[in-house]
N, CA and C of each residue as an Amber inpcrd file, in Angstrom:
protein
   492
  85.6530000  23.7480000 -21.4060000  84.9340000  22.5650000 -22.5890000
  83.2040000  23.1280000 -22.2830000  82.8900000  23.2220000 -22.9180000
  81.3610000  24.0500000 -23.0050000  80.7730000  23.2820000 -24.4520000
  79.5920000  22.9540000 -24.0220000  78.6450000  22.2240000 -24.7280000
  78.1260000  23.1660000 -25.7300000  77.8750000  22.2740000 -26.9120000
  77.5990000  23.5050000 -28.1320000  76.0870000  22.9120000 -28.0960000
  75.3310000  23.8180000 -27.8770000  73.6180000  23.3060000 -27.9780000
  73.2060000  23.7530000 -29.4340000  72.6930000  22.9210000 -30.3000000
  72.4160000  23.3660000 -31.5460000  70.9910000  24.2050000 -31.3600000
  70.5660000  24.7650000 -32.4680000  69.5140000  25.3190000 -32.5550000
  68.3110000  24.2980000 -32.4460000  68.5890000  23.1770000 -33.1470000
  67.5910000  22.0780000 -32.9280000  67.0220000  21.6900000 -31.6630000
  68.5250000  21.5770000 -30.8240000  67.9560000  21.0070000 -29.5300000
  67.1280000  22.2190000 -28.8280000  67.4790000  23.6380000 -28.7360000
  66.7070000  24.7240000 -28.2800000  65.4060000  24.4730000 -28.4650000
  65.0090000  24.0820000 -29.7870000  63.6370000  24.2890000 -30.2080000
  62.7500000  23.2000000 -29.3760000  63.3380000  22.0770000 -29.5320000
  63.1060000  21.2630000 -28.5550000  62.8170000  21.1390000 -27.3890000
  63.7040000  21.4210000 -26.7320000  63.2290000  22.0110000 -25.1230000
  62.3270000  23.0700000 -25.3140000  62.3080000  24.0660000 -25.8840000
  61.3350000  25.0200000 -25.8470000  59.7330000  24.3250000 -26.1040000
  59.8660000  23.5240000 -27.1100000  58.5650000  22.6540000 -27.2960000
  58.0320000  21.7720000 -26.3590000  59.2100000  21.2740000 -25.6290000
  58.6490000  20.2610000 -24.2650000  58.1670000  21.5860000 -22.8570000
  58.5560000  22.3700000 -22.9270000  58.6040000  23.4920000 -21.8230000
  57.0170000  23.8960000 -22.2370000  56.5500000  24.1520000 -23.6130000
  55.4660000  24.7960000 -23.7820000  54.4490000  23.5830000 -23.2250000
  54.6770000  22.4600000 -23.9550000  53.5410000  21.3920000 -23.5270000
  53.5360000  21.1380000 -22.2160000  54.3160000  21.2630000 -21.4110000
  54.3960000  20.9130000 -20.0520000  53.5050000  22.3040000 -19.4120000
  53.9760000  23.3610000 -19.8660000  52.8830000  24.3500000 -19.1920000
  51.4320000  24.5410000 -19.5520000  51.4480000  23.7540000 -20.6460000
  49.7930000  24.0630000 -21.0980000  49.3220000  22.6220000 -20.3500000
  49.9510000  21.2840000 -20.4090000  49.2690000  20.3130000 -19.2710000
  49.1170000  20.9230000 -17.9280000  50.2630000  21.9190000 -17.3130000
  49.7230000  22.2310000 -16.1810000  48.7470000  23.0680000 -15.9120000
  48.6840000  24.3810000 -16.6410000  47.3960000  24.8240000 -16.8300000
  46.2200000  24.1970000 -17.1090000  46.0080000  23.0640000 -17.6770000
  45.1570000  22.3730000 -18.0020000  44.6930000  21.6170000 -16.5870000
  45.9220000  20.9010000 -16.1040000  45.3650000  20.5430000 -14.5540000
  45.0500000  21.1850000 -13.5480000  45.2260000  22.5200000 -13.3940000
  44.6070000  23.4940000 -12.6780000  43.4620000  23.8810000 -12.9640000
  43.0930000  23.9260000 -14.3280000  41.7610000  24.0940000 -14.4900000
  40.8140000  22.9240000 -14.1150000  41.1810000  21.8410000 -14.5210000
  40.6340000  20.3450000 -14.3950000  40.2120000  20.5270000 -12.4750000
  41.3400000  20.8860000 -11.9190000  41.2650000  20.8140000 -10.4600000
  39.9010000  21.7820000  -9.9570000  40.1880000  23.0320000 -10.5370000
  39.0290000  24.1150000 -10.3680000  37.6970000  23.7060000 -10.7660000
  37.3520000  23.0840000 -12.0830000  36.0830000  22.4050000 -12.4490000
  35.5460000  21.3730000 -11.6490000  36.6230000  20.7570000 -11.1890000
  35.9560000  19.4920000 -10.3030000  35.2820000  19.9810000  -9.1420000
  36.3670000  20.7350000  -8.3410000  35.8760000  21.6940000  -7.1390000
  34.4740000  22.3530000  -7.2590000  34.4820000  23.0300000  -8.3670000
  33.0730000  23.9730000  -8.6080000  32.0600000  22.7190000  -8.5130000
  32.1210000  21.7270000  -9.4530000  31.2510000  20.5410000  -9.7590000
  30.5610000  19.8710000  -8.3520000  31.7580000  19.7620000  -7.5030000
  31.0630000  18.9550000  -6.2980000  31.0800000  19.6150000  -4.9340000
  31.1830000  21.2130000  -5.2200000  31.0270000  22.0740000  -3.9940000
  29.6560000  21.6830000  -3.3900000  29.3570000  22.1410000  -1.9490000
  28.4850000  21.6270000  -1.0100000  27.8540000  23.2260000  -1.0570000
  26.6730000  23.3420000  -2.2860000  26.0010000  24.3130000  -2.1410000
  24.9490000  24.2400000  -0.9810000  24.3870000  25.4220000  -0.7180000
  23.3380000  25.5070000   0.0590000  21.8660000  25.2490000  -0.6360000
  21.5680000  25.4270000  -1.9420000  20.7200000  25.3310000  -2.8840000
  20.6110000  23.6480000  -2.9770000  21.9150000  22.9500000  -3.3190000
  21.3610000  21.8240000  -3.3360000  21.0350000  20.7870000  -2.0500000
  21.3310000  21.3960000  -0.8670000  20.9940000  20.8740000   0.0890000
  19.3370000  20.8170000   0.2420000  18.7080000  22.1450000  -0.4390000
  17.3890000  22.5810000  -0.2070000  16.5900000  21.3460000  -1.3160000
  17.3480000  20.9790000  -2.0490000  16.8790000  20.4520000  -3.3490000
  17.0210000  18.8070000  -2.7200000  17.7990000  18.3100000  -2.0220000
  18.1550000  17.0800000  -1.4770000  17.0410000  17.0110000  -0.2490000
  17.0250000  18.1060000   0.5030000  15.8530000  18.0070000   1.6920000
  14.3130000  17.6640000   0.9270000  13.8430000  18.3980000  -0.0040000
  12.8780000  18.3550000  -0.9050000  12.6250000  17.1800000  -1.3810000
  13.6710000  16.4410000  -2.0650000  13.6590000  15.3580000  -2.6740000
  13.4020000  14.2020000  -1.3140000  14.0030000  14.1940000  -0.7260000
  14.1110000  13.1330000   0.5390000  12.4030000  13.1900000   0.9590000
  11.9430000  14.4100000   1.5460000  10.4460000  14.3490000   1.8790000
   9.7150000  14.0620000   0.6830000   9.8250000  13.8570000  -0.6210000
   9.0880000  13.8360000  -1.6150000   9.4820000  11.9000000  -1.6510000
  10.4660000  11.3880000  -1.2840000  10.4670000  10.2340000  -1.0140000
   9.5610000   9.3850000   0.0470000   9.8940000  10.4510000   1.3790000
   9.1850000   9.6910000   2.1450000   7.4800000   9.8630000   2.2060000
   7.2240000  10.6270000   1.4950000   5.8080000  10.7260000   1.1910000
   5.1880000   9.5320000   0.3100000   5.9930000   9.4560000  -0.4230000
   5.7910000   8.3430000  -1.6920000   5.7960000   7.1790000  -1.0190000
   6.8020000   6.6160000  -0.2500000   6.8500000   5.5060000   0.4920000
   5.6880000   5.3920000   2.1430000   5.0680000   6.5810000   2.1360000
   4.1670000   6.4570000   3.4060000   3.2590000   5.6750000   3.2480000
   3.0410000   4.9510000   4.6320000   1.7660000   3.8850000   4.6300000
   0.4600000   4.2440000   4.1730000  -0.4870000   3.8420000   3.4430000
  -1.8690000   4.2860000   3.4280000  -2.5180000   4.0830000   4.4310000
  -2.6480000   3.0310000   5.2270000  -3.5670000   2.8170000   6.6040000
  -2.4760000   1.9890000   7.6350000  -3.2210000   1.7620000   8.3560000
  -2.5610000   0.8870000   9.6100000  -3.3420000  -0.2340000   9.9650000
  -2.8050000  -1.3330000  10.5620000  -3.5240000  -2.5740000  10.7900000
  -3.3370000  -2.5880000  12.5190000  -4.2890000  -2.8060000  12.9700000
  -4.2440000  -3.1510000  14.5660000  -4.5680000  -4.5280000  14.8660000
  -3.8780000  -5.0310000  15.5170000  -3.5760000  -6.1600000  16.0960000
  -3.8760000  -6.5750000  17.7100000  -4.5600000  -7.3260000  17.7850000
  -4.5220000  -7.9050000  19.1330000  -5.8800000  -7.2600000  19.9580000
  -5.5910000  -6.7750000  21.2890000  -6.5600000  -6.1300000  22.0860000
  -6.6830000  -4.8030000  21.5170000  -5.9990000  -3.9370000  21.0690000
  -6.3280000  -2.7080000  20.2940000  -7.3660000  -3.0040000  19.0490000
  -7.1710000  -3.8530000  18.2480000  -8.1920000  -4.3610000  17.2750000
  -9.4790000  -4.7910000  18.0750000  -9.4610000  -5.4100000  18.8770000
 -10.7850000  -6.1480000  19.4840000 -11.6990000  -5.0430000  20.0080000
 -10.9100000  -4.1300000  20.5760000 -11.5660000  -2.7480000  21.2760000
 -12.0640000  -2.0170000  20.1460000 -11.3760000  -1.5100000  19.0320000
 -11.9010000  -0.8280000  18.0290000 -12.7420000  -1.4310000  17.3790000
 -13.2460000  -2.7180000  17.2590000 -14.5560000  -3.4190000  16.7510000
 -15.4840000  -3.3500000  17.6520000 -15.3730000  -3.6890000  19.0340000
 -16.2270000  -3.4560000  20.1950000 -16.4980000  -2.0740000  19.9490000
 -15.8880000  -0.9890000  19.9650000 -16.3140000   0.5080000  19.7490000
 -17.4060000   0.7130000  18.7570000 -16.9420000   0.0780000  17.5120000
 -17.5170000   0.4130000  16.3380000 -18.9500000  -0.2360000  16.2030000
 -18.9730000  -1.3400000  16.7370000 -20.3430000  -1.9420000  17.0090000
 -21.1560000  -1.3080000  18.1430000 -20.5020000  -1.1840000  18.9740000
 -21.3900000  -0.2350000  19.9050000 -21.7680000   1.2290000  19.7160000
 -20.9890000   1.7350000  18.5990000 -21.5240000   3.2230000  18.6770000
 -22.5830000   3.2640000  17.2380000 -22.7650000   2.0680000  16.7660000
 -23.9590000   2.0920000  15.8210000 -25.1390000   1.4610000  16.1500000
 -26.3070000   1.8290000  15.1430000 -27.3290000   1.0130000  15.5730000
 -27.4410000  -0.2400000  14.8180000 -28.3420000  -1.2440000  15.1440000
 -28.4070000  -2.4510000  14.6270000 -28.8680000  -2.2130000  13.1400000
 -28.0140000  -3.0410000  12.4160000 -28.7780000  -2.6120000  10.7670000
 -29.7380000  -3.9440000  10.6230000 -30.6240000  -3.3130000   9.3770000
 -31.5970000  -3.9500000   9.1230000 -31.2080000  -5.5080000   8.4600000
 -32.0340000  -6.2820000   8.4700000 -31.7420000  -7.7110000   7.4790000
 -31.3210000  -7.5290000   5.8730000 -31.9890000  -6.4820000   5.5600000
 -31.5320000  -6.1140000   4.0180000 -29.9560000  -5.5180000   4.0760000
 -29.8230000  -4.5790000   5.1860000 -28.4500000  -3.9910000   4.8920000
 -27.3580000  -4.8370000   5.3740000 -27.1810000  -6.0460000   6.3590000
 -26.4770000  -6.9680000   6.3620000 -26.4240000  -8.0210000   5.4140000
 -27.6500000  -8.4560000   4.5760000 -27.3010000  -9.3820000   3.5560000
 -26.4340000  -8.6020000   2.4930000 -26.8480000  -7.5460000   2.2820000
 -26.0790000  -6.5750000   1.1750000 -24.9200000  -6.4210000   1.3950000
 -24.2000000  -6.1030000   2.7690000 -23.0840000  -5.9320000   2.6830000
 -22.1350000  -7.3110000   2.9510000 -22.7920000  -8.2800000   3.4970000
 -21.9740000  -9.2860000   4.0010000 -22.5180000 -10.8610000   3.4610000
 -23.9220000 -10.8600000   3.0420000 -24.4000000 -12.2950000   2.7660000
 -24.4950000 -12.4750000   1.2430000 -24.6520000 -11.4010000   0.5530000
 -24.8710000 -11.3240000  -1.1890000 -23.6300000 -11.9890000  -1.8260000
 -22.4760000 -11.9380000  -1.3690000 -21.5930000 -12.2960000  -2.2650000
 -21.3590000 -13.9270000  -2.4330000 -22.1590000 -14.9830000  -1.4410000
 -22.5070000 -16.2930000  -1.5680000 -24.1230000 -16.5110000  -1.6960000
 -24.9280000 -15.9760000  -1.2010000 -26.1600000 -16.2810000  -1.2950000
 -26.8730000 -15.6040000  -2.4780000 -26.3450000 -14.6590000  -3.2860000
 -27.0120000 -14.0730000  -4.2870000 -26.6690000 -15.5390000  -5.9120000
 -25.5420000 -16.0050000  -5.5480000 -24.8590000 -16.8580000  -6.7720000
 -25.0820000 -18.3760000  -6.2010000 -25.4660000 -18.4740000  -4.9320000
 -25.0070000 -20.1270000  -4.7220000 -23.6790000 -20.7130000  -4.6090000
 -23.0200000 -19.7490000  -3.7150000 -21.2990000 -20.1480000  -4.0080000
 -21.3160000 -21.3680000  -3.1250000 -20.7060000 -22.6390000  -3.3130000
 -20.1900000 -23.6470000  -2.3310000 -21.5730000 -24.2670000  -1.7440000
 -22.7580000 -24.3910000  -2.5660000 -23.8210000 -24.7960000  -1.9620000
 -24.5400000 -24.0490000  -1.1040000 -24.2740000 -22.6160000  -0.9210000
 -25.4700000 -21.6030000  -0.0270000 -26.4440000 -21.5890000  -0.8660000
 -27.5070000 -21.4260000  -0.1950000 -29.1670000 -21.4240000  -0.5360000
 -29.1950000 -20.0470000  -1.0890000 -29.5480000 -20.2610000  -2.4880000
 -29.4840000 -18.6240000  -3.0330000 -31.0060000 -17.8660000  -2.6140000
 -30.5700000 -16.4700000  -2.5030000 -31.7910000 -15.8680000  -1.9790000
 -33.1130000 -15.7510000  -2.9600000 -34.2570000 -16.3420000  -2.7010000
 -35.5160000 -16.5060000  -3.3870000 -35.8000000 -17.6560000  -4.0430000
 -34.9350000 -18.8130000  -3.4560000 -35.0040000 -20.3290000  -3.8780000
 -35.6280000 -21.1530000  -2.7650000 -37.0550000 -20.9360000  -2.9180000
 -37.8080000 -21.4640000  -1.9840000 -37.8120000 -22.8210000  -1.4180000
 -37.1930000 -23.9010000  -2.3190000 -36.9550000 -24.8880000  -2.1080000
 -35.8360000 -25.2320000  -1.2190000 -34.6880000 -24.3680000  -1.6390000
 -33.3380000 -24.6710000  -0.7780000 -33.7470000 -24.2810000   0.5090000
 -34.1820000 -22.9990000   1.0160000 -34.5790000 -22.4620000   2.2120000
 -35.6170000 -23.3030000   2.8480000 -36.6190000 -24.0110000   1.9550000
 -37.7310000 -24.5650000   3.1420000 -36.9500000 -25.8520000   4.0490000
 -36.2140000 -26.3010000   3.2820000 -35.3920000 -27.7120000   3.9550000
 -34.2340000 -27.0400000   5.3260000 -33.7640000 -25.7810000   5.1450000
 -33.1240000 -25.2060000   6.0720000 -34.2500000 -24.8320000   7.0150000
 -35.3500000 -24.0260000   6.5280000 -35.9560000 -23.3640000   7.6450000
 -36.7210000 -24.3250000   8.5540000 -36.6660000 -25.5780000   8.2070000
 -37.2990000 -26.6430000   9.1470000 -36.4690000 -26.7750000  10.5110000
 -35.3960000 -26.2200000  10.5520000 -34.6240000 -26.0970000  11.9140000
 -35.1690000 -25.1500000  12.5720000 -36.0450000 -24.2530000  12.0150000
 -36.4760000 -22.9020000  12.8450000 -35.2630000 -21.9610000  12.8700000
 -35.5680000 -20.8280000  13.5500000 -35.0240000 -19.3460000  13.4330000
 -33.3880000 -19.8020000  14.3630000 -34.0680000 -20.1150000  15.2680000
 -32.7930000 -20.4410000  16.4820000 -31.8980000 -21.2580000  15.7250000
 -32.0200000 -22.3820000  14.9180000 -31.2450000 -23.5490000  14.4990000
 -30.4630000 -22.9690000  13.5120000 -31.2340000 -22.0640000  12.5290000
 -30.3850000 -21.2030000  11.4190000 -29.4980000 -20.2360000  11.8420000
 -29.9910000 -19.5520000  12.8580000 -28.7820000 -18.6270000  13.9180000
 -27.7900000 -19.2160000  14.4880000 -28.0400000 -20.3710000  15.1370000
 -26.7730000 -20.9860000  15.3830000 -25.9070000 -21.6040000  14.4940000
 -26.3850000 -21.9390000  13.3070000 -25.5140000 -22.9290000  12.4150000
 -24.8510000 -21.3180000  11.5970000 -25.4250000 -20.4860000  11.6030000
 -24.7210000 -19.0100000  10.9210000 -23.6860000 -18.5400000  12.0880000
 -23.9110000 -18.4800000  13.3440000 -22.9270000 -18.2800000  14.2200000
 -21.6160000 -19.1260000  14.2540000 -21.9840000 -20.4800000  14.0060000
 -20.9920000 -21.4010000  13.9560000 -20.1500000 -21.8490000  12.8430000
 -20.7240000 -21.3930000  11.8480000 -20.6090000 -21.6450000  10.3830000
 -21.0500000 -22.9930000  10.0170000 -20.9050000 -23.3280000   8.6590000
 -20.9780000 -24.7700000   8.2000000 -20.6930000 -25.0550000   6.7420000
 -20.1730000 -25.9270000   6.5330000 -19.5190000 -26.5430000   5.2230000
 -18.3480000 -25.1280000   5.0840000 -18.4390000 -24.6890000   3.8220000
 -17.4760000 -23.8100000   3.5510000 -17.9060000 -22.2660000   3.9240000
 -18.8770000 -21.9530000   4.6720000 -19.3400000 -21.0060000   5.4240000
 -18.6400000 -21.0730000   6.5940000 -17.4080000 -19.8770000   6.8520000
 -17.1150000 -19.4790000   7.9240000 -18.0760000 -19.1220000   9.2410000
 -17.4950000 -19.2290000  10.6240000 -18.3320000 -18.5520000  11.4720000
 -19.0140000 -17.2320000  11.2780000 -20.3860000 -17.0870000  11.1170000
 -20.9560000 -15.6700000  10.9650000 -20.6280000 -15.1790000   9.5990000
 -20.4380000 -16.2440000   8.5590000 -20.3300000 -16.0640000   7.3870000
 -19.1440000 -14.9940000   6.8470000 -19.2170000 -14.0910000   6.3390000
 -18.4190000 -12.9080000   6.3790000 -18.6100000 -11.5120000   6.9670000
 -19.3060000 -11.8260000   8.2670000 -19.5450000 -10.5420000   9.0230000
 -19.3180000 -10.8680000  10.4960000 -17.8690000 -10.7440000  10.8530000
 -17.3440000 -10.7960000  11.6050000 -17.9580000 -10.3880000  12.8740000
 -18.2970000  -9.0410000  12.4750000 -18.4260000  -7.9090000  13.2930000
 -20.1870000  -7.7590000  13.7660000 -20.8130000  -8.8000000  13.0960000
 -22.2020000  -8.6390000  13.1740000 -22.9720000  -9.4770000  14.4320000
 -23.5160000  -8.3760000  15.2970000 -24.0190000  -9.2080000  16.3180000
 -25.0410000 -10.2670000  16.1560000 -25.4280000 -10.9350000  17.2550000
 -26.5880000 -12.1960000  16.8330000 -27.7850000 -11.6530000  16.2600000
 -28.1200000 -10.4130000  17.1080000 -29.3940000 -10.2410000  16.5190000
 -29.4450000  -9.4340000  14.8840000 -28.3930000  -9.0340000  14.6710000
 -28.1190000  -8.8470000  13.3430000 -28.1670000  -9.8830000  12.1320000
 -27.5080000 -11.1990000  12.7740000 -27.6420000 -12.2970000  11.7600000
 -28.9450000 -12.9740000  11.7140000 -29.4380000 -12.4490000  12.9720000
 -30.7210000 -13.2120000  12.9510000 -32.1650000 -12.2510000  11.8660000
 -31.7420000 -11.0650000  11.8500000 -32.7880000 -10.3630000  11.1380000
 -32.2900000 -10.5770000   9.5280000 -30.6470000 -10.5590000   9.7050000
 -30.5000000 -11.0430000   8.0970000 -30.8930000 -12.6360000   7.7050000
 -30.9020000 -13.3990000   8.6140000 -31.7550000 -14.8140000   8.3720000
 -33.3250000 -14.5330000   7.9120000 -33.7900000 -13.9100000   8.7750000
 -35.4250000 -13.3460000   8.6980000 -35.4460000 -12.7560000   7.2890000
 -34.5820000 -12.1320000   6.6650000 -34.8560000 -11.1340000   5.4500000
 -34.7690000 -12.3650000   4.3130000 -33.8140000 -13.1140000   4.3970000
 -33.5700000 -14.0050000   3.4630000 -34.8180000 -14.9800000   3.3280000
 -35.1780000 -15.3830000   4.3020000 -36.5040000 -16.3130000   4.4270000
 -37.6590000 -15.8840000   4.0370000 -37.8060000 -14.6230000   4.2470000
 -38.8870000 -13.7530000   3.8310000 -38.7290000 -13.5580000   2.0690000
 -37.5940000 -13.2960000   1.5910000 -37.2410000 -12.9130000   0.2860000
 -37.6310000 -14.4380000  -0.3060000 -37.4850000 -15.4370000   0.3420000
 -37.4630000 -16.5050000  -0.3850000 -39.0310000 -17.2990000  -0.2460000
 -40.0110000 -16.3880000   0.2610000 -41.4260000 -16.7910000   0.3190000
 -41.8910000 -17.6680000   1.5560000 -40.7280000 -17.3690000   2.8020000
 -40.9360000 -18.3170000   3.5650000 -41.5270000 -17.6940000   4.8850000
């Protein structure tokens, strides 16, 4: 008892086998292509290391902040290593911001009337006020690193420029 296979059935089986063969070849091709694309190449690591170095360089801090005793030592060292500044230098660096425009009631440089009432305290009284601060003016104004002598010469400079 044999089966009679028609030519049409043989053709269908052959077509299925050819399609399966093509699919198998394609699968093997995709496997090798994926292996090639995801391979761990030494050039890739070099590029990756360079990219990592560039990223670290981009996010590197620009400066550092010292807090506590380290900062106090740095400020003291800076103050000790420099010569005292002139009244004009201290004024230009620290006092100008408020005393040039009269911010928050600060007496303007050159305003004789405003400085006359304050000058009645005397230089020592003005120095004590500058050291402790007054109204909107913080202690030592905006010159926390100024010595008392530097503050004194800055006050003398402002009085002189105001005609006193």
